[in-house]
Short mmCIF file of C-alpha atoms and ligand atoms in Angstrom, two decimals:
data_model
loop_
_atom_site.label_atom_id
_atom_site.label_comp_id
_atom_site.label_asym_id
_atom_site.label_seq_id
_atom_site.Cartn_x
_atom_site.Cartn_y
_atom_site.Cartn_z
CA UNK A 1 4.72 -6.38 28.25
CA UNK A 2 7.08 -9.35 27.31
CA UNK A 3 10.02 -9.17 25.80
CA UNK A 4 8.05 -10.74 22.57
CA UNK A 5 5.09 -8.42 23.00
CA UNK A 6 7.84 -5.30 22.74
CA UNK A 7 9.53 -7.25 19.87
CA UNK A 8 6.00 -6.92 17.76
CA UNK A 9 5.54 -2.91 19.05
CA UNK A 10 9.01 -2.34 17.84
CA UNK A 11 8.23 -4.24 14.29
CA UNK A 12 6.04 -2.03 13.38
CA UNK A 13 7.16 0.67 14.73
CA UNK A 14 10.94 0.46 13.75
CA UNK A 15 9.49 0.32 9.98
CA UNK A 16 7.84 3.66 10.02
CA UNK A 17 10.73 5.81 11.46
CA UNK A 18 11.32 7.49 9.29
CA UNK A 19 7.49 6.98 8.06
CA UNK A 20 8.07 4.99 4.92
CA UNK A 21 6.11 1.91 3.64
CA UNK A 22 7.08 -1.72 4.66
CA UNK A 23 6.22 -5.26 4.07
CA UNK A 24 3.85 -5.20 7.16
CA UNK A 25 1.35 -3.22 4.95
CA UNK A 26 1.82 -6.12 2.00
CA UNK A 27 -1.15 -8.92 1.48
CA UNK A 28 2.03 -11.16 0.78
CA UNK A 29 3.64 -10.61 3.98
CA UNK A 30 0.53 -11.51 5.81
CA UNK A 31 -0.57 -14.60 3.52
CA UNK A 32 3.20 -16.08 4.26
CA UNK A 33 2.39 -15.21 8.17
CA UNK A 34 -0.46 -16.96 8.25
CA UNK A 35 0.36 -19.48 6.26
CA UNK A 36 3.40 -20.41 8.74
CA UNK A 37 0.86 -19.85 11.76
CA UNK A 38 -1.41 -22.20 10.08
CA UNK A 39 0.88 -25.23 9.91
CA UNK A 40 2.20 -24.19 13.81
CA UNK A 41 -1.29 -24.61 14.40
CA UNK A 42 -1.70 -28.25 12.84
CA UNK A 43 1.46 -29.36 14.50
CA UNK A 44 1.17 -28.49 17.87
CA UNK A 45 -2.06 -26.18 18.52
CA UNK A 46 0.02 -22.85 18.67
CA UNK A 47 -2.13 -20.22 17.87
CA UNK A 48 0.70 -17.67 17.11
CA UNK A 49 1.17 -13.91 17.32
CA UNK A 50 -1.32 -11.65 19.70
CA UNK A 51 -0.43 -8.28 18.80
CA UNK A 52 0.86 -6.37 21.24
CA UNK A 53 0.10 -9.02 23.91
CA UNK A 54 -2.51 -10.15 26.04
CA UNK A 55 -2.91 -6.83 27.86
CA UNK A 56 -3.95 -5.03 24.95
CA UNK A 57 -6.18 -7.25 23.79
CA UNK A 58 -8.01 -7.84 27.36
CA UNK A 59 -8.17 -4.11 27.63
CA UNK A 60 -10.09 -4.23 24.77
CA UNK A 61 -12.73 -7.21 25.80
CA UNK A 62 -12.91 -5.21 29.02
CA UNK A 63 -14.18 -1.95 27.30
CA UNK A 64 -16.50 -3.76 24.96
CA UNK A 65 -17.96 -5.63 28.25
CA UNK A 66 -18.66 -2.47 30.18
CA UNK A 67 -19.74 -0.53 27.41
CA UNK A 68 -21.97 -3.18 25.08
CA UNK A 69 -24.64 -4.38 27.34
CA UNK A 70 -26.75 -6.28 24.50
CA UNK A 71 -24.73 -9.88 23.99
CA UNK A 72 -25.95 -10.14 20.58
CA UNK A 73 -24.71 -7.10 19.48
CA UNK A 74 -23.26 -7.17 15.97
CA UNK A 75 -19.61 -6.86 16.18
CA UNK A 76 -16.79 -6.68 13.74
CA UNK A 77 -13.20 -7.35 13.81
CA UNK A 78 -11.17 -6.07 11.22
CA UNK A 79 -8.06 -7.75 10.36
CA UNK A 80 -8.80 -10.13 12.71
CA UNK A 81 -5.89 -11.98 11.77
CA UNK A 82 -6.01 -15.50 14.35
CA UNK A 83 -9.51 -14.46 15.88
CA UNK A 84 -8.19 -14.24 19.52
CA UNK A 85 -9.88 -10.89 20.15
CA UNK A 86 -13.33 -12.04 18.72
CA UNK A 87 -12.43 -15.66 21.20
CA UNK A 88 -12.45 -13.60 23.78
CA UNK A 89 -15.74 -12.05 23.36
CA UNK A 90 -17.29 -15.65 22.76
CA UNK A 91 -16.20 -16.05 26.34
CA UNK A 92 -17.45 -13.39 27.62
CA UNK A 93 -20.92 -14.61 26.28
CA UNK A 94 -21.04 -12.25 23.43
CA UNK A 95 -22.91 -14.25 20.18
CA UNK A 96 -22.63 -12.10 17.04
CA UNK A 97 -19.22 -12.39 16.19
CA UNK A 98 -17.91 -11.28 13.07
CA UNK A 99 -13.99 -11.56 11.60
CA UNK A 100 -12.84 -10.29 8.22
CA UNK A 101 -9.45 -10.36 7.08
CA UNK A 102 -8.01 -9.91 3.63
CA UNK A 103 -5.68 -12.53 3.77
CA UNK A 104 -7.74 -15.82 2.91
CA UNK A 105 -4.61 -18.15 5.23
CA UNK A 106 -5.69 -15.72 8.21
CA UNK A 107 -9.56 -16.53 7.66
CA UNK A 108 -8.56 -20.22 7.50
CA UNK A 109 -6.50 -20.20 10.61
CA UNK A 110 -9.02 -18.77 12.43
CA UNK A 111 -11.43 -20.74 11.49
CA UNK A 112 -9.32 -23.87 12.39
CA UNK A 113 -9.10 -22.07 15.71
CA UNK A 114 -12.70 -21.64 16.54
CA UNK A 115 -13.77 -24.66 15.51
CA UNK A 116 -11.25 -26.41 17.56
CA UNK A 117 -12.54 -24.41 20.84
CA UNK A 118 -16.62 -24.90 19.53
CA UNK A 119 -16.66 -21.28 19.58
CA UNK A 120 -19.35 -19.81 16.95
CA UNK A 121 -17.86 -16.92 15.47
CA UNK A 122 -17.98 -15.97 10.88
CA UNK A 123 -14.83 -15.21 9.31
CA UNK A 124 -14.36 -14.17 5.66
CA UNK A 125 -12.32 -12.50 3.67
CA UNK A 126 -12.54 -8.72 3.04
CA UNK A 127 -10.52 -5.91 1.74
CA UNK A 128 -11.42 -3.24 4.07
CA UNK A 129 -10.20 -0.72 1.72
CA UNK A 130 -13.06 -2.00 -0.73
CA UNK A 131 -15.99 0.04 -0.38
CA UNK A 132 -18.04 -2.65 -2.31
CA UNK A 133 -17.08 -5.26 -0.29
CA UNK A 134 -17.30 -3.31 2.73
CA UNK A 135 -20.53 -3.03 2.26
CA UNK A 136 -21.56 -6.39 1.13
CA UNK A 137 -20.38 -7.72 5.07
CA UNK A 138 -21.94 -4.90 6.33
CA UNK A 139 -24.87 -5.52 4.77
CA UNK A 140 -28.55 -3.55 5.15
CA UNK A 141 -28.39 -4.47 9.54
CA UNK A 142 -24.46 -3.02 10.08
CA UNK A 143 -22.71 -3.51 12.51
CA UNK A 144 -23.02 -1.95 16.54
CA UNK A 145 -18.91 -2.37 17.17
CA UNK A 146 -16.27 -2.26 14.78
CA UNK A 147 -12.95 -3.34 16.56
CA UNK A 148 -9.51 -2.67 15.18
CA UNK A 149 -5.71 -4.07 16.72
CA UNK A 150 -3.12 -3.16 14.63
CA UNK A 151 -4.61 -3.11 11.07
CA UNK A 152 -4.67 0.23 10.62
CA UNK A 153 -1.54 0.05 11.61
CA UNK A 154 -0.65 -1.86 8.99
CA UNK A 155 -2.91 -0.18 6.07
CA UNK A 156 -0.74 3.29 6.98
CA UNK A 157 2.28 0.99 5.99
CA UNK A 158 1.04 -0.03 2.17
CA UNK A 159 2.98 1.32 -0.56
CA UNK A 160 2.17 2.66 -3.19
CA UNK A 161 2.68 -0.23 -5.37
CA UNK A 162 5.06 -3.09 -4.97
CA UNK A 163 8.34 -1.47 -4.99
CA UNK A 164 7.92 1.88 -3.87
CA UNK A 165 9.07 3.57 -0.28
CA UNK A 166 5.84 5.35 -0.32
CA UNK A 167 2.93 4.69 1.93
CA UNK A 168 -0.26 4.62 -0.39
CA UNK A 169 -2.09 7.97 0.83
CA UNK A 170 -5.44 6.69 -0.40
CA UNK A 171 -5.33 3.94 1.39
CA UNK A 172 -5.36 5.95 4.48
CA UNK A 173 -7.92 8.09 3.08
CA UNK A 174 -10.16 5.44 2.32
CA UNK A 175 -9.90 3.87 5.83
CA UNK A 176 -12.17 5.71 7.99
CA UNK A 177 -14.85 5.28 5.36
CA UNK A 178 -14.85 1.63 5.59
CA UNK A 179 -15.30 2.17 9.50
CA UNK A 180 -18.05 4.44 8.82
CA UNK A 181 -19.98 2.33 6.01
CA UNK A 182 -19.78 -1.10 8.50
CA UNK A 183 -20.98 1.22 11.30
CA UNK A 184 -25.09 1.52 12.40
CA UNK A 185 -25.87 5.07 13.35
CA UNK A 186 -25.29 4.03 16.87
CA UNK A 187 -22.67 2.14 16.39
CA UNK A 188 -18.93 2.50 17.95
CA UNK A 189 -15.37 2.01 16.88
CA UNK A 190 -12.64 0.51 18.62
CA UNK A 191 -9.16 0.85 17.78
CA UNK A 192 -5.72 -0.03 19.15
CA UNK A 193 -2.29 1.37 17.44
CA UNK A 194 1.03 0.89 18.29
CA UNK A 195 1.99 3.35 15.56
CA UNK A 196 -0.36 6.44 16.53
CA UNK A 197 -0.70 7.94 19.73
CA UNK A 198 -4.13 8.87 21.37
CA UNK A 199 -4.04 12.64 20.05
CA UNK A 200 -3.05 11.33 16.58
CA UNK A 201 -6.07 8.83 16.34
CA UNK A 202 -7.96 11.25 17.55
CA UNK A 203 -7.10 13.81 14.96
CA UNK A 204 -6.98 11.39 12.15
CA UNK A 205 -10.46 10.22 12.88
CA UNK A 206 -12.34 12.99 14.06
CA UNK A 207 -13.68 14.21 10.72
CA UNK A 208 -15.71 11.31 10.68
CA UNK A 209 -16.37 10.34 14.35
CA UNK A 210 -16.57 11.63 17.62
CA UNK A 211 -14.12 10.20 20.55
CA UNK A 212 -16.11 8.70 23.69
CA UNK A 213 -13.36 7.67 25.28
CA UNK A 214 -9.59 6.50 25.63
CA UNK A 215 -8.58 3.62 27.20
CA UNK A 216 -5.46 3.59 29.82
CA UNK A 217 -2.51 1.39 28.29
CA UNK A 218 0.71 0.23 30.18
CA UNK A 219 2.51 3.66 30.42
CA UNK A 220 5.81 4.68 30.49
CA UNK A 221 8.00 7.63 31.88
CA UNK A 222 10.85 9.36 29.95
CA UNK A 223 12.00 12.78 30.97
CA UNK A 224 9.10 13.61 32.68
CA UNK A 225 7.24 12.53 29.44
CA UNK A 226 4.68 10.25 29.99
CA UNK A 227 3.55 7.85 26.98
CA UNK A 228 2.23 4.47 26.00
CA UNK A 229 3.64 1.98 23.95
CA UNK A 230 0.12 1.57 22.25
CA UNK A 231 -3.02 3.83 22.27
CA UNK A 232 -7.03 2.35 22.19
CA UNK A 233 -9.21 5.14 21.78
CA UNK A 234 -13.16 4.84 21.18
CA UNK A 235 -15.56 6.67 19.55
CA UNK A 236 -18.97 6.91 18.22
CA UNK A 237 -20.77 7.57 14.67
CA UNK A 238 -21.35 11.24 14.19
CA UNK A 239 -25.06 12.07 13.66
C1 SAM B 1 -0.77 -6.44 12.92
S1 SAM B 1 -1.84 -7.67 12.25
C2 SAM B 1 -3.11 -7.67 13.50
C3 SAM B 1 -3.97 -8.91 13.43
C4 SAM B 1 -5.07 -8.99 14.52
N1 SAM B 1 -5.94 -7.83 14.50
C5 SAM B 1 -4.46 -9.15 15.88
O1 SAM B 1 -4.58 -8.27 16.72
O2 SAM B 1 -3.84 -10.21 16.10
C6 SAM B 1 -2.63 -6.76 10.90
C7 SAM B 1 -3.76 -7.52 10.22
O3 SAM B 1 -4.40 -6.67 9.28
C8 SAM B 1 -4.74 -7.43 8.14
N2 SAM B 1 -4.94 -6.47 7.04
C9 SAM B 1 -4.04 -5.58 6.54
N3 SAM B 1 -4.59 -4.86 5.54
C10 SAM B 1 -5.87 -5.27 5.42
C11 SAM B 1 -6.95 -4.90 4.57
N4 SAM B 1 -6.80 -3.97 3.61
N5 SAM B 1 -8.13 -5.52 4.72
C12 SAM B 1 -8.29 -6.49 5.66
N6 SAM B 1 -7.30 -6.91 6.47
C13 SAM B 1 -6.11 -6.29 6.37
C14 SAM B 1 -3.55 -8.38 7.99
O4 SAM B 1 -3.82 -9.50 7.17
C15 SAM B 1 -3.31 -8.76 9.46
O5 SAM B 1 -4.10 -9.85 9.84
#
């Protein structure tokens, strides 16, 4: 990891000890991001922040190209933020390339990004903690991969309301559901946290699905402890 790359892990991970809510779980805090990112982008073709770096993210392409055969697949990014995951996919071939985010600067910066590489990817905007308009993107066909890096993250840091130290519980609560209700019956969830460990994704989502598999981060050694800075963990729709 660079030194920038540990600088993002430790921004959202510095806010939640003690577990409290932060800015990083505001729609304001995001809109101003990408609204800086978006005139980076104009002036000199930066396309700004890849959470928790380029490893992550290729780990991610990797397990989606060893375990989604189909290249049409219907996939989802939530929170896509720049679309540099879902870029990734486009070239590795894949064509069916969705990208919601709920801040509408993020959607245009993407788009502005894709369009500047010819890649074909749809972005909108979506509240992923609205079950209505969860369901509107998912539509009647669903989708076969729903990929998360860092949003949930970043949902387990909304408060309450604007000026309150307390994370909003039903915003955690409603979470999984979205995932669920964008998922087909086969379909399979992605997710990478910087905030969570394997066990606690795990945990947290196994109510509503079943973990496949958990994919081997960077690692680190501390006392005979062994961790990782961030955690991607798969798993599947329960039948
Ligand atoms: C840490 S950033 C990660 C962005 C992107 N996934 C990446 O890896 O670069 C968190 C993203 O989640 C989005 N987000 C947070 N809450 C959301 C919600 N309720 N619905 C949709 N997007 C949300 C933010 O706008 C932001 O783009």
């Amino acid at each position: 990891m660079s030194t920038d790359d540990t600088n993002q892990v430790d921004a959202l991970k510095t806010e939640t000890e003690p577990f409290v809510a932060s800015k990083l779980g505001s729609k304001d805090h995001w809109d101003n991001v990408y609204g800086r990112e978006i005139n980076n982008f104009k002036d000199n073709g930066d396309i700004g922040e890849v959470w928790f770096g380029e490893a992550a993210a290729t780990k991610m392409v990797s397990w989606v190209c060893a375990n989604i055969e189909d290249e049409d697949a219907r996939i989802l990014d939530v929170g896509c933020g720049n679309g540099h995951l879902l870029l990734e996919l486009a070239e590795e071939h894949y064509t069916n390339l969705v990208g919601t985010d709920y801040s509408a600067q993020a959607v245009e910066l993407a788009r502005s990004i894709a369009l500047s590489r010819e890649a074909s990817i749809t972005y909108m905007e979506q509240n992923f903690l609205d079950l209505q308009e969860v369901a509107c993107v998912a539509g009647d066909e669903k989708f076969d991969v729903v990929l998360d890096k860092g949003t949930y993250d970043a949902i387990c840091l909304k408060p309450k309301d604007s000026d309150d130290v307390s994370v909003d519980q039903s915003a955690i609560n409603i979470y999984p559901m979205s995932v669920v209700g964008s998922l087909k019956d086969t379909g399979v969830f992605l997710i990478t946290s910087c905030n969570w460990t394997e066990d606690e994704l795990v945990s947290r989502f196994e109510p509503y699905l079943e973990c496949i598999g958990r994919v081997k981060n960077k690692s680190f050694q501390f006392g005979g402890v062994v961790g990782q800075t961030v955690a991607t963990v798969a798993f599947k729709k329960r039948t």
